[in-house]
Short mmCIF file of C-alpha atoms in Angstrom, two decimals:
data_model
loop_
_atom_site.label_atom_id
_atom_site.label_comp_id
_atom_site.label_asym_id
_atom_site.label_seq_id
_atom_site.Cartn_x
_atom_site.Cartn_y
_atom_site.Cartn_z
CA MET A 1 -0.04 9.20 2.13
CA GLU A 2 -1.91 10.18 -0.99
CA ASN A 3 -2.18 13.49 -2.82
CA THR A 4 -5.13 13.58 -5.17
CA LEU A 5 -6.45 15.93 -7.80
CA ARG A 6 -9.99 16.05 -9.14
CA LEU A 7 -10.81 17.89 -12.35
CA GLU A 8 -14.42 18.61 -13.32
CA TRP A 9 -15.72 19.95 -16.60
CA GLY A 10 -19.35 20.95 -17.13
CA LEU A 11 -20.73 19.70 -20.43
CA THR A 12 -24.18 21.21 -19.79
CA ASP A 13 -25.80 22.90 -16.80
CA ASP A 14 -26.67 19.48 -15.35
CA LEU A 15 -24.01 17.10 -16.74
CA GLU A 16 -20.28 17.07 -16.05
CA VAL A 17 -17.25 14.88 -16.70
CA ASP A 18 -14.71 14.37 -13.95
CA LEU A 19 -11.25 12.85 -13.63
CA SER A 20 -9.60 11.97 -10.34
CA SER A 21 -6.08 10.64 -9.79
CA GLY A 22 -3.07 11.24 -7.64
CA TRP A 23 0.37 10.37 -6.35
CA GLY A 24 1.06 8.04 -3.42
CA PHE A 25 3.90 7.67 -0.94
CA SER A 26 4.33 4.69 1.37
CA THR A 27 6.96 3.99 4.02
CA GLY A 28 7.25 2.02 7.23
CA SER A 29 9.69 0.47 9.66
CA VAL A 30 10.30 -2.91 11.24
CA GLY A 31 12.21 -2.83 14.51
CA GLY A 32 13.31 0.73 13.75
CA THR A 33 14.69 -0.19 10.32
CA PRO A 34 13.01 1.72 7.43
CA VAL A 35 11.29 -0.54 4.87
CA GLY A 36 8.99 -0.12 1.88
CA ASP A 37 9.86 3.39 0.69
CA GLU A 38 7.63 3.52 -2.42
CA ARG A 39 6.20 6.32 -4.56
CA GLY A 40 3.94 6.20 -7.59
CA LEU A 41 0.84 7.12 -9.53
CA LEU A 42 -2.51 5.97 -8.09
CA ASP A 43 -5.40 4.38 -9.98
CA SER A 44 -7.62 6.97 -11.69
CA LEU A 45 -11.39 7.48 -11.94
CA LEU A 46 -13.07 8.88 -15.05
CA GLY A 47 -16.79 9.42 -15.06
CA VAL A 48 -19.86 11.55 -15.54
CA ARG A 49 -22.22 13.02 -12.99
CA TYR A 50 -25.75 14.34 -13.36
CA ARG A 51 -27.08 17.15 -11.15
CA ILE A 52 -30.16 15.95 -9.27
CA LEU A 53 -30.56 18.99 -6.98
CA ASP A 54 -29.57 22.56 -7.79
CA GLU A 55 -28.86 25.34 -5.27
CA ALA A 56 -31.00 27.66 -7.36
CA TRP A 57 -34.08 25.94 -5.88
CA ALA A 58 -32.71 23.44 -3.29
CA PRO A 59 -30.61 23.91 -0.13
CA LEU A 60 -27.56 22.32 -1.83
CA THR A 61 -26.28 20.82 -5.05
CA LEU A 62 -26.41 17.02 -5.34
CA THR A 63 -24.85 15.07 -8.22
CA PHE A 64 -24.63 11.35 -8.93
CA GLY A 65 -23.07 9.25 -11.66
CA PRO A 66 -21.08 6.24 -12.82
CA GLN A 67 -17.28 6.19 -12.84
CA PHE A 68 -14.76 3.96 -14.60
CA LEU A 69 -11.70 2.85 -12.59
CA ILE A 70 -8.59 3.05 -14.79
CA PRO A 71 -5.66 0.93 -13.52
CA THR A 72 -2.95 3.61 -13.77
CA GLY A 73 -1.31 2.71 -10.43
CA ASP A 74 1.41 0.12 -9.85
CA PRO A 75 -0.02 -2.84 -7.88
CA ASP A 76 3.51 -4.10 -7.06
CA LYS A 77 4.09 -0.89 -5.11
CA GLY A 78 0.64 -0.99 -3.51
CA PHE A 79 -0.77 1.95 -5.46
CA GLY A 80 -3.30 0.17 -7.66
CA THR A 81 -5.26 -2.98 -8.34
CA GLY A 82 -3.97 -3.73 -11.83
CA GLU A 83 -7.56 -4.18 -13.04
CA ALA A 84 -10.33 -1.97 -14.42
CA GLY A 85 -13.42 -1.48 -12.29
CA ALA A 86 -16.59 0.52 -11.84
CA ALA A 87 -17.67 3.07 -9.27
CA PHE A 88 -20.56 5.34 -8.32
CA ASP A 89 -19.99 8.91 -7.15
CA LEU A 90 -22.34 10.95 -4.97
CA THR A 91 -21.31 14.56 -4.41
CA LEU A 92 -22.84 17.33 -2.32
CA ALA A 93 -21.85 20.98 -2.56
CA ARG A 94 -22.96 24.25 -0.98
CA ASP A 95 -21.79 27.61 -2.30
CA TRP A 96 -22.48 30.65 -0.15
CA GLY A 97 -21.29 33.07 -2.82
CA GLY A 98 -18.18 35.08 -2.29
CA LEU A 99 -14.96 33.19 -1.68
CA PHE A 100 -15.95 29.98 0.14
CA PHE A 101 -17.90 26.79 -0.53
CA ALA A 102 -18.25 23.32 1.05
CA TYR A 103 -17.81 20.09 -0.90
CA ALA A 104 -18.40 16.47 0.11
CA SER A 105 -17.94 13.35 -2.01
CA ALA A 106 -18.64 9.64 -1.47
CA VAL A 107 -17.47 6.98 -3.94
CA TYR A 108 -18.21 3.24 -3.94
CA GLU A 109 -15.83 1.19 -6.13
CA VAL A 110 -16.01 -2.44 -7.32
CA THR A 111 -13.03 -4.10 -9.02
CA PRO A 112 -13.41 -7.75 -10.11
CA GLU A 113 -10.63 -10.27 -10.77
CA VAL A 114 -7.86 -8.58 -8.76
CA ASP A 115 -4.86 -10.91 -8.42
CA ASP A 116 -3.83 -12.12 -4.96
CA PRO A 117 -0.64 -10.23 -3.97
CA VAL A 118 0.80 -13.36 -2.30
CA PRO A 119 3.65 -14.77 -4.45
CA ASN A 120 2.78 -17.93 -6.44
CA SER A 121 -0.95 -17.60 -5.69
CA ASP A 122 -3.40 -18.15 -8.54
CA ARG A 123 -6.38 -16.75 -6.60
CA SER A 124 -8.22 -13.55 -7.50
CA PHE A 125 -10.71 -11.44 -5.60
CA THR A 126 -13.44 -8.90 -6.15
CA LEU A 127 -12.46 -5.78 -4.24
CA ASP A 128 -14.86 -3.13 -3.12
CA ALA A 129 -14.04 0.13 -1.42
CA PHE A 130 -15.84 3.14 -0.05
CA THR A 131 -14.02 6.47 0.02
CA TYR A 132 -15.22 9.88 1.10
CA ALA A 133 -13.90 13.40 1.34
CA PHE A 134 -14.99 16.74 2.71
CA ALA A 135 -13.43 20.09 1.93
CA LEU A 136 -13.97 23.73 2.61
CA GLY A 137 -12.87 25.35 -0.62
CA THR A 138 -12.12 28.79 -1.93
CA ARG A 139 -12.67 30.30 -5.34
CA LEU A 140 -9.30 31.46 -6.66
CA THR A 141 -10.57 33.12 -9.82
CA LYS A 142 -13.87 33.68 -11.57
CA ARG A 143 -14.45 34.89 -15.10
CA SER A 144 -17.87 35.83 -16.39
CA GLY A 145 -18.67 34.44 -19.78
CA VAL A 146 -20.35 36.25 -22.61
CA ALA A 147 -24.07 36.78 -22.01
CA GLY A 148 -25.86 33.45 -22.27
CA THR A 149 -22.73 31.35 -21.62
CA VAL A 150 -21.35 29.64 -18.53
CA ASP A 151 -19.09 31.38 -16.01
CA GLU A 152 -15.64 29.87 -15.51
CA ASP A 153 -13.93 29.55 -12.15
CA LEU A 154 -11.01 27.81 -10.47
CA HIS A 155 -11.45 26.26 -7.00
CA LEU A 156 -8.91 25.14 -4.43
#
């Protein structure tokens, strides 16, 4: 099980920085005996995204950009790769005004030179992964900025 948090900060109307990370929990059983109760920080993604489509003139907002995989997770616990990597993020959003919005994200990651987890192995692999998410969100707060500045809001 993973709990993740994504923070986004708009640098300009069309460019934003985002950070994504989380906390993982893993457990299992063999023959009814609990094994592998592990908890820890996951690998993190730090990147930028550029807005290609804007809801002001398109049916939805579309952003795309490169991400940097930061090895903050513990590979011995199964929560990280132990290596830096690269990713590409494609995000779609639709805001209907008021309290609710829809958000979808797809991320393709590539991590080279990841060590084989088998003990005494000297092999390494290039890992790639595709993750996606969809959420119906709500706007918890919104604060209008001074005329000519950006509005600030907090989403859940």
